[in-house]
Short mmCIF file of C-alpha atoms in Angstrom, two decimals:
data_model
loop_
_atom_site.label_atom_id
_atom_site.label_comp_id
_atom_site.label_asym_id
_atom_site.label_seq_id
_atom_site.Cartn_x
_atom_site.Cartn_y
_atom_site.Cartn_z
CA MET A 25 -13.68 -1.46 -23.12
CA ALA A 26 -10.13 -2.46 -22.25
CA THR A 27 -8.20 -5.55 -23.20
CA ASP A 28 -4.93 -7.30 -22.47
CA ALA A 29 -1.63 -5.50 -22.86
CA ARG A 30 -0.70 -7.34 -26.04
CA SER A 31 -3.92 -6.37 -27.80
CA PRO A 32 -3.88 -2.95 -29.43
CA ARG A 33 -6.35 -1.11 -27.20
CA PRO A 34 -5.64 2.28 -25.61
CA GLU A 35 -6.94 1.60 -22.10
CA SER A 36 -4.38 -1.13 -21.57
CA LEU A 37 -1.63 1.10 -22.92
CA ARG A 38 -2.54 3.77 -20.40
CA ALA A 39 -2.28 1.18 -17.66
CA VAL A 40 1.39 0.49 -18.49
CA ARG A 41 2.49 4.10 -18.70
CA PRO A 42 3.77 6.09 -15.74
CA PRO A 43 0.68 7.01 -13.72
CA ALA A 44 0.53 10.62 -14.83
CA ARG A 45 -3.24 10.80 -14.96
CA ALA A 46 -3.56 9.44 -11.45
CA ALA A 47 -1.04 12.04 -10.34
CA LEU A 48 -3.13 14.82 -11.85
CA VAL A 49 -6.20 13.63 -9.96
CA LEU A 50 -4.14 13.64 -6.79
CA LEU A 51 -2.91 17.15 -7.49
CA ALA A 52 -6.43 18.42 -7.93
CA VAL A 53 -7.42 16.97 -4.58
CA LEU A 54 -4.40 18.38 -2.79
CA ALA A 55 -4.77 21.81 -4.32
CA GLY A 56 -8.48 21.92 -3.61
CA THR A 57 -9.16 22.73 -7.25
CA PRO A 58 -12.88 22.23 -7.93
CA GLY A 59 -13.99 20.52 -11.09
CA ILE A 60 -17.19 19.98 -13.00
CA ALA A 61 -19.95 18.30 -10.97
CA GLN A 62 -20.62 14.72 -12.08
CA THR A 63 -24.08 13.82 -10.72
CA PRO A 64 -26.83 16.41 -11.36
CA THR A 65 -29.25 17.29 -8.58
CA ARG A 66 -32.50 19.21 -8.62
CA ASP A 67 -30.80 22.18 -6.97
CA GLU A 68 -27.70 22.00 -9.20
CA PRO A 69 -28.77 20.38 -12.50
CA PHE A 70 -25.97 21.89 -14.58
CA PRO A 71 -22.26 21.09 -14.39
CA LEU A 72 -20.50 23.73 -12.34
CA LEU A 73 -17.47 25.51 -13.76
CA LEU A 74 -15.79 26.96 -10.69
CA ASP A 75 -12.80 29.28 -10.38
CA ALA A 76 -13.48 30.48 -13.93
CA ARG A 77 -13.09 33.93 -15.43
CA ARG A 78 -15.48 35.61 -17.84
CA TRP A 79 -14.56 36.06 -21.49
CA GLY A 80 -17.53 37.80 -23.08
CA PRO A 81 -20.57 35.50 -22.67
CA PHE A 82 -18.38 32.53 -21.63
CA LEU A 83 -17.06 31.40 -18.29
CA VAL A 84 -13.58 30.09 -19.09
CA ARG A 85 -10.95 28.17 -17.15
CA PRO A 86 -7.73 27.82 -19.19
CA ALA A 87 -4.94 25.59 -17.90
CA PHE A 88 -1.66 24.02 -18.91
CA SER A 89 -0.92 20.46 -17.81
CA ILE A 90 2.40 18.70 -17.52
CA ASP A 91 1.25 15.10 -17.68
CA ASN A 92 4.79 13.82 -17.44
CA ILE A 93 8.40 14.91 -17.67
CA GLY A 94 10.49 11.92 -16.75
CA TYR A 95 12.40 8.78 -17.59
CA ASP A 96 11.26 5.35 -18.82
CA SER A 97 13.65 2.39 -18.67
CA ASN A 98 11.69 0.23 -21.14
CA VAL A 99 9.67 2.23 -23.67
CA TYR A 100 8.84 -0.85 -25.75
CA LEU A 101 8.04 -3.10 -22.75
CA VAL A 102 10.28 -5.89 -24.05
CA PRO A 103 10.64 -9.06 -21.91
CA PRO A 104 13.69 -9.77 -19.72
CA GLY A 105 16.76 -10.90 -21.65
CA GLU A 106 16.06 -8.67 -24.65
CA PRO A 107 17.76 -5.30 -25.15
CA ALA A 108 15.52 -2.62 -23.63
CA ARG A 109 15.44 0.94 -24.93
CA SER A 110 15.31 3.68 -22.31
CA ASP A 111 14.34 7.25 -23.01
CA TYR A 112 13.38 10.59 -21.53
CA VAL A 113 9.71 11.42 -22.04
CA ILE A 114 7.88 14.74 -22.11
CA ARG A 115 4.08 14.90 -22.27
CA LEU A 116 2.34 18.26 -21.85
CA GLY A 117 -0.18 20.58 -23.43
CA PRO A 118 -2.94 23.17 -22.93
CA GLU A 119 -6.52 22.53 -21.91
CA ILE A 120 -9.57 24.73 -21.55
CA ASP A 121 -13.04 24.47 -20.00
CA ALA A 122 -15.72 26.90 -21.15
CA GLN A 123 -19.39 27.37 -20.33
CA ILE A 124 -22.17 29.66 -21.51
CA ARG A 125 -25.63 29.85 -19.94
CA PHE A 126 -28.81 30.92 -21.67
CA GLY A 127 -30.96 32.11 -18.80
CA ARG A 128 -31.55 29.64 -15.97
CA ARG A 129 -32.64 26.68 -18.07
CA VAL A 130 -29.96 26.05 -20.70
CA ALA A 131 -26.18 25.62 -20.38
CA LEU A 132 -23.50 24.65 -22.88
CA THR A 133 -20.23 23.26 -21.49
CA LEU A 134 -17.14 22.64 -23.65
CA ARG A 135 -13.78 21.08 -22.87
CA ASP A 136 -10.67 20.51 -24.98
CA LYS A 137 -7.30 19.06 -24.05
CA LEU A 138 -4.32 18.88 -26.40
CA ALA A 139 -1.29 16.83 -25.33
CA GLY A 140 1.96 16.35 -27.18
CA GLU A 141 4.29 13.50 -26.24
CA VAL A 142 8.00 13.68 -27.11
CA PHE A 143 10.60 10.93 -26.71
CA VAL A 144 14.07 12.46 -26.71
CA LYS A 145 15.91 9.53 -28.36
CA THR A 146 12.98 7.69 -30.03
CA SER A 147 11.50 10.32 -32.31
CA SER A 148 9.36 7.77 -34.17
CA LEU A 149 7.10 7.63 -31.08
CA ASN A 150 6.48 11.39 -30.95
CA HIS A 151 2.83 12.32 -31.42
CA ALA A 152 -0.01 14.62 -30.39
CA ASP A 153 -3.37 13.59 -28.90
CA ASN A 154 -6.56 15.61 -28.61
CA ASP A 155 -9.72 15.16 -26.55
CA PHE A 156 -12.73 17.42 -27.19
CA SER A 157 -16.17 17.16 -25.58
CA GLY A 158 -19.31 19.24 -25.43
CA GLN A 159 -22.49 19.00 -23.37
CA LEU A 160 -25.81 20.85 -23.72
CA ASP A 161 -28.16 20.76 -20.71
CA THR A 162 -31.77 21.94 -20.81
CA ILE A 163 -34.27 22.03 -17.93
CA LEU A 164 -37.92 21.46 -18.85
CA GLY A 165 -39.89 21.44 -15.61
CA PRO A 166 -38.78 18.40 -13.58
CA VAL A 167 -36.81 16.94 -16.52
CA LEU A 168 -33.15 17.57 -17.35
CA LEU A 169 -32.35 16.85 -21.01
CA THR A 170 -28.68 16.36 -21.86
CA GLY A 171 -27.01 15.99 -25.23
CA ALA A 172 -23.29 15.27 -25.28
CA ALA A 173 -20.60 14.52 -27.85
CA ARG A 174 -16.95 13.56 -27.59
CA TRP A 175 -14.17 13.18 -30.13
CA SER A 176 -10.76 11.92 -29.06
CA THR A 177 -7.70 10.83 -31.02
CA LEU A 178 -4.93 8.81 -29.41
CA ARG A 179 -1.68 7.27 -30.61
CA LEU A 180 -1.19 3.84 -29.04
CA ARG A 181 2.19 3.06 -27.58
CA PRO A 182 3.99 0.02 -29.08
CA ASN A 183 4.98 -3.11 -27.17
CA SER A 184 8.07 -3.82 -29.26
CA ALA A 185 10.43 -2.04 -31.63
CA GLU A 186 8.69 -3.68 -34.61
CA ASP A 187 5.22 -2.70 -33.45
CA ALA A 188 4.24 0.63 -35.03
CA ARG A 189 0.81 0.62 -33.40
CA SER A 190 -1.91 2.89 -34.63
CA ARG A 191 -4.03 5.93 -34.04
CA ARG A 192 -7.40 5.43 -32.38
CA ASP A 193 -10.27 7.71 -33.40
CA ASP A 194 -13.16 7.57 -30.90
CA ARG A 195 -16.41 9.47 -31.52
CA ARG A 196 -19.43 9.33 -29.22
CA ILE A 197 -22.89 10.86 -29.13
CA ARG A 198 -25.04 10.56 -26.03
CA GLY A 199 -28.52 11.65 -25.09
CA ALA A 200 -30.08 11.44 -21.64
CA ALA A 201 -33.25 12.44 -19.82
CA ARG A 202 -33.20 12.74 -16.02
CA LEU A 203 -36.52 13.02 -14.17
CA PHE A 204 -36.40 14.63 -10.71
CA LEU A 205 -39.19 13.45 -8.40
CA GLY A 206 -38.68 15.81 -5.52
CA PRO A 207 -35.29 16.73 -4.07
CA ARG A 208 -34.19 13.14 -3.40
CA THR A 209 -35.39 10.80 -6.18
CA ASP A 210 -34.33 10.76 -9.83
CA PHE A 211 -34.65 8.44 -12.82
CA VAL A 212 -32.35 8.43 -15.85
CA LEU A 213 -32.76 7.06 -19.37
CA ALA A 214 -29.71 7.39 -21.64
CA ALA A 215 -28.58 6.13 -25.04
CA GLU A 216 -25.15 6.35 -26.64
CA ARG A 217 -23.60 5.57 -30.01
CA GLN A 218 -19.86 5.06 -30.30
CA ARG A 219 -17.69 4.80 -33.41
CA ILE A 220 -14.12 3.52 -33.01
CA ARG A 221 -11.68 3.45 -35.91
CA TYR A 222 -7.99 2.52 -36.15
CA SER A 223 -5.32 3.41 -38.71
CA ASP A 224 -1.80 2.17 -39.59
CA PRO A 225 -0.75 -1.48 -39.86
CA ASP A 226 0.11 -3.87 -37.07
CA PRO A 227 3.21 -6.14 -37.29
CA GLY A 228 3.08 -8.81 -39.99
CA GLY A 229 0.88 -6.74 -42.27
CA GLU A 230 -2.36 -7.37 -40.38
CA LEU A 231 -4.46 -4.25 -40.13
CA ILE A 232 -5.61 -3.42 -36.63
CA ALA A 233 -8.80 -2.06 -38.17
CA GLU A 234 -9.72 -5.53 -39.42
CA ARG A 235 -10.04 -6.74 -35.83
CA LEU A 236 -10.98 -3.68 -33.81
CA ASP A 237 -13.02 -1.18 -35.86
CA GLU A 238 -16.32 -1.11 -34.01
CA ASP A 239 -19.74 0.53 -33.83
CA ALA A 240 -21.27 0.18 -30.38
CA ALA A 241 -24.71 1.07 -29.03
CA THR A 242 -25.46 1.46 -25.32
CA LEU A 243 -28.75 1.84 -23.46
CA GLU A 244 -28.76 2.76 -19.75
CA LEU A 245 -31.47 2.95 -17.09
CA GLU A 246 -30.81 4.23 -13.58
CA ALA A 247 -32.80 5.12 -10.48
CA GLY A 248 -31.31 7.09 -7.59
CA TRP A 249 -32.36 8.20 -4.11
CA ARG A 250 -30.52 10.65 -1.87
CA LEU A 251 -30.42 10.86 1.89
CA SER A 252 -30.66 14.27 3.51
CA SER A 253 -26.86 14.13 3.92
CA GLY A 254 -26.41 13.87 0.16
CA THR A 255 -25.36 10.20 0.08
CA ARG A 256 -26.98 8.59 -2.98
CA PHE A 257 -28.20 5.02 -3.41
CA PHE A 258 -28.70 3.85 -6.99
CA GLY A 259 -29.54 0.90 -9.18
CA SER A 260 -28.71 0.67 -12.88
CA PHE A 261 -29.12 -1.52 -15.94
CA LYS A 262 -26.86 -1.22 -18.98
CA ARG A 263 -27.04 -2.99 -22.33
CA ARG A 264 -24.18 -2.63 -24.81
CA GLU A 265 -23.98 -4.15 -28.28
CA HIS A 266 -20.53 -4.59 -29.87
CA ASP A 267 -20.79 -4.59 -33.68
CA PHE A 268 -17.42 -5.01 -35.43
CA THR A 269 -17.23 -3.71 -38.98
CA ILE A 270 -15.19 -6.77 -40.09
CA ASP A 271 -16.15 -9.74 -37.94
CA ARG A 272 -14.29 -12.67 -39.42
CA GLU A 273 -13.82 -14.33 -36.04
CA GLY A 274 -17.35 -13.93 -34.73
CA ARG A 275 -16.57 -11.40 -31.99
CA ASP A 276 -19.82 -9.46 -32.26
CA SER A 277 -21.18 -9.64 -28.74
CA SER A 278 -23.66 -8.26 -26.25
CA GLU A 279 -23.08 -7.09 -22.70
CA ARG A 280 -25.72 -6.88 -19.97
CA ARG A 281 -24.88 -5.26 -16.65
CA ILE A 282 -27.01 -4.81 -13.50
CA GLU A 283 -25.54 -2.88 -10.56
CA LEU A 284 -26.57 -1.58 -7.15
CA GLY A 285 -24.47 0.98 -5.37
CA VAL A 286 -24.04 3.87 -2.98
CA GLY A 287 -22.06 7.05 -3.42
CA LEU A 288 -20.97 8.99 -0.34
CA GLU A 289 -21.37 12.74 -0.54
CA PRO A 290 -17.88 14.31 -0.43
CA SER A 291 -17.12 15.63 3.03
CA ARG A 292 -14.14 16.98 4.89
CA ARG A 293 -13.14 13.46 5.99
CA ILE A 294 -14.26 10.80 3.54
CA GLU A 295 -15.86 10.22 0.15
CA GLY A 296 -16.25 7.13 -1.99
CA GLU A 297 -18.45 4.76 -3.95
CA LEU A 298 -19.42 1.08 -3.78
CA ARG A 299 -20.89 -0.86 -6.71
CA LEU A 300 -21.97 -4.52 -6.82
CA GLY A 301 -23.60 -6.27 -9.73
CA ARG A 302 -23.71 -9.03 -12.30
CA VAL A 303 -22.54 -9.08 -15.90
CA ARG A 304 -23.49 -11.25 -18.87
CA PHE A 305 -20.93 -11.03 -21.68
CA GLU A 306 -21.97 -13.24 -24.60
CA PRO A 307 -20.89 -13.60 -28.23
CA ALA A 308 -23.60 -13.37 -30.85
CA THR A 309 -22.31 -16.48 -32.66
CA GLY A 310 -21.68 -18.66 -29.61
CA ARG A 311 -18.12 -19.30 -30.79
CA PHE A 312 -16.42 -17.90 -27.67
CA ARG A 313 -16.94 -18.71 -24.03
CA PRO A 314 -19.46 -16.34 -22.36
CA PHE A 315 -19.11 -14.75 -18.94
CA ARG A 316 -21.91 -14.72 -16.37
CA GLY A 317 -20.87 -13.62 -12.92
CA GLY A 318 -20.50 -10.99 -10.27
CA VAL A 319 -18.51 -7.76 -10.53
CA GLY A 320 -17.93 -4.91 -8.14
CA ALA A 321 -15.92 -1.81 -7.36
CA LEU A 322 -15.03 0.09 -4.20
CA SER A 323 -13.15 3.39 -4.12
CA PHE A 324 -12.59 5.84 -1.29
CA THR A 325 -10.61 8.88 -0.22
CA TYR A 326 -10.00 9.46 3.50
CA ARG A 327 -8.57 12.66 4.94
CA PRO A 328 -7.27 12.06 8.47
CA THR A 329 -6.00 15.66 8.56
CA GLY A 330 -6.12 18.71 6.35
CA ARG A 331 -2.62 17.86 5.07
CA ALA A 332 -2.99 14.12 4.40
CA ARG A 333 -4.96 11.89 2.00
CA ILE A 334 -5.38 8.12 1.85
CA ARG A 335 -6.91 6.65 -1.32
CA GLY A 336 -7.85 3.06 -2.04
CA SER A 337 -9.75 0.91 -4.50
CA LEU A 338 -10.82 -2.68 -5.17
CA ARG A 339 -12.35 -3.84 -8.43
CA ARG A 340 -13.42 -6.95 -10.27
CA ASP A 341 -14.67 -6.66 -13.86
CA VAL A 342 -14.49 -8.21 -17.32
CA PHE A 343 -13.04 -6.51 -20.39
CA PHE A 344 -13.03 -7.23 -24.11
CA SER A 345 -9.99 -9.10 -25.45
CA THR A 346 -8.61 -10.29 -28.78
CA PHE A 347 -5.90 -12.54 -27.34
CA SER A 348 -5.75 -15.98 -28.98
CA GLY A 349 -9.36 -17.12 -28.96
CA ASN A 350 -10.51 -15.10 -25.94
CA LEU A 351 -13.48 -12.77 -26.08
CA PHE A 352 -12.80 -11.27 -22.65
CA PHE A 353 -10.55 -11.45 -19.61
CA ASP A 354 -11.39 -11.35 -15.91
CA SER A 355 -9.59 -8.49 -14.10
CA ARG A 356 -9.17 -8.23 -10.33
CA SER A 357 -7.28 -5.24 -8.98
CA GLY A 358 -6.54 -3.23 -5.89
CA SER A 359 -4.59 -0.09 -5.04
CA LEU A 360 -3.64 1.97 -2.01
CA SER A 361 -1.86 5.32 -1.89
CA ALA A 362 -1.10 7.94 0.72
CA GLU A 363 0.25 11.48 0.62
CA THR A 364 0.83 14.16 3.19
CA PHE A 365 2.36 17.60 3.34
CA LEU A 366 5.10 18.00 5.92
CA GLY A 367 4.89 21.77 5.76
CA ARG A 368 3.43 24.49 3.56
CA LEU A 369 5.60 23.72 0.54
CA PHE A 370 6.74 20.09 0.72
CA GLY A 371 5.02 16.71 0.88
CA VAL A 372 5.64 12.99 0.33
CA GLN A 373 3.59 10.24 -1.30
CA ALA A 374 3.67 6.49 -1.90
CA GLY A 375 1.43 3.95 -3.57
CA VAL A 376 1.03 0.29 -4.49
CA SER A 377 -1.28 -1.45 -6.95
CA ARG A 378 -1.83 -5.06 -7.95
CA ARG A 379 -3.78 -6.50 -10.86
CA ASP A 380 -4.56 -10.10 -11.76
CA LEU A 381 -5.74 -10.91 -15.31
CA GLN A 382 -7.24 -14.32 -16.09
CA PHE A 383 -8.12 -15.44 -19.62
CA PRO A 384 -10.75 -18.21 -19.81
CA GLU A 385 -9.93 -19.99 -23.08
CA THR A 386 -7.37 -22.74 -23.61
CA THR A 387 -4.81 -21.25 -26.01
CA PRO A 388 -2.10 -22.81 -28.22
CA VAL A 389 0.73 -20.52 -27.08
CA PRO A 390 4.02 -21.46 -25.37
CA PHE A 391 3.68 -21.33 -21.58
CA GLU A 392 6.50 -21.14 -19.04
CA ASN A 393 4.93 -24.15 -17.32
CA PRO A 394 3.95 -26.77 -19.96
CA ALA A 395 1.06 -27.85 -17.73
CA ASP A 396 -0.64 -24.43 -18.12
CA THR A 397 -3.28 -24.01 -20.81
CA ARG A 398 -4.78 -20.57 -19.99
CA ARG A 399 -3.02 -17.24 -19.83
CA ARG A 400 -2.68 -15.41 -16.51
CA ASP A 401 -0.87 -12.13 -15.87
CA ARG A 402 0.01 -10.41 -12.60
CA ILE A 403 0.91 -6.72 -12.74
CA ALA A 404 2.51 -4.85 -9.84
CA ASN A 405 3.18 -1.12 -9.72
CA ASP A 406 4.88 0.60 -6.74
CA TYR A 407 6.06 4.18 -6.41
CA VAL A 408 7.31 6.82 -3.99
CA GLY A 409 7.38 10.54 -4.60
CA VAL A 410 7.51 14.09 -3.37
CA LEU A 411 5.11 17.02 -3.74
CA PHE A 412 6.00 20.69 -4.11
CA TYR A 413 3.40 23.38 -3.44
CA LEU A 414 4.33 26.52 -5.38
CA GLY A 415 1.17 28.54 -4.91
CA ARG A 416 -2.58 28.07 -4.97
CA GLU A 417 -2.63 27.17 -8.64
CA THR A 418 0.63 25.23 -8.97
CA ILE A 419 1.69 21.89 -7.52
CA PHE A 420 4.38 19.53 -8.80
CA SER A 421 4.58 15.81 -8.18
CA VAL A 422 7.78 13.82 -8.81
CA ARG A 423 7.57 10.02 -8.63
CA TYR A 424 9.97 7.12 -8.92
CA GLY A 425 8.35 3.77 -9.59
CA ARG A 426 8.68 0.19 -10.74
CA ARG A 427 6.10 -1.71 -12.75
CA VAL A 428 6.39 -5.47 -13.35
CA ARG A 429 4.24 -7.81 -15.44
CA ASP A 430 4.61 -11.51 -14.63
CA SER A 431 2.85 -13.65 -17.25
CA ASN A 432 2.78 -17.41 -17.60
CA VAL A 433 3.06 -16.95 -21.40
CA ILE A 434 6.65 -17.03 -22.66
CA GLY A 435 7.84 -13.60 -23.83
CA PHE A 436 5.08 -11.61 -22.14
CA ASP A 437 6.98 -10.60 -19.00
CA ASP A 438 8.29 -7.05 -18.77
CA THR A 439 9.76 -4.67 -16.20
CA GLN A 440 9.68 -0.90 -16.29
CA TYR A 441 11.38 1.66 -14.03
CA TYR A 442 10.21 5.24 -14.40
CA VAL A 443 10.49 8.77 -13.14
CA ALA A 444 7.39 10.89 -13.70
CA THR A 445 6.97 14.61 -13.04
CA SER A 446 3.46 16.07 -13.20
CA GLY A 447 1.95 19.49 -12.68
CA SER A 448 -0.98 21.69 -13.62
CA PHE A 449 -1.27 25.47 -14.01
CA THR A 450 -4.64 27.22 -14.02
CA PHE A 451 -4.60 30.76 -15.36
#
């Protein structure tokens, strides 16, 4: 779960960084690099590791990713009027996908990505992150059994020079059973346990772990039906229990989510997904305001020509928050980007995104308008860039962008200009 930018949670920190991850997704699309299949089918129940080479019994796809080589005008995201520190940033590292199959019924898939981030002038922010996952798939007649585990470590980026932030250790174990009823219908039952731990103190001596160390349990049910074209309709129910190891404020809570959706089978022209549903987000103690309402998400990629891509998304959802008496915040966002190659070796790109965050609780913090009682943030991110095609396995993206947060809470505004260079090499 994500939270507001002033709460120490990694998803929000990723949102304020230069959009390197989004750039890597774009590069994969432009290069035509296939990845691991996400939704199993009766004909292809295992994840597919394509463009791999054989190392003994393993199919292996090694790569080296440049997540970002660029410039950041405000590494601490300080508000206007305060001295901002700028720096040059380098984030890169190796990654590897590997798979071994035991006959036609069992497959083990492994993935590891190591990324080091270096700030040229702010060495105290230098760190290394690692993300490892493994998945074992077994076919027993019409049933696909999947066991998966993931262990990731991440250093959170600070919001001020005094904020040391912490390391986040996230460990997950997941089990799932998928029943195929013919070539078109499938049912899924899945359960997951997640353990999140934080280390290092927050400003003022408060330990982040005292507020955010969590053990979560999730149960999911899903039914899907495919058209002959491959487009899949689905309905799902998810229940998630948030159990904080130190719950002095009564933030233990439960989340119930029901969704209906359709996923378009990727084609030469268009692919995408639409989800609509309702969420109940309620504290166990009744101390915080609950949320009961509709959520939804739409994402698409359209290819008007073989050289151009248009991507867009709309989303409304609720996320966990620790900001001043709030259990959650309501997030509404949209984005649109386009890229096209003007020749074999050169292309251009541009994108815009907007996000509106609304916090439901009345809070005793200083507002820019004294009549306001609830926090609201608006985040805008715009960029332009160029693409360089250097061969089938190598593409570079260079972006220049501006990200602005406009909050009605005094001291929570910030502006960030950035240059981000991304690339990926597959050996």
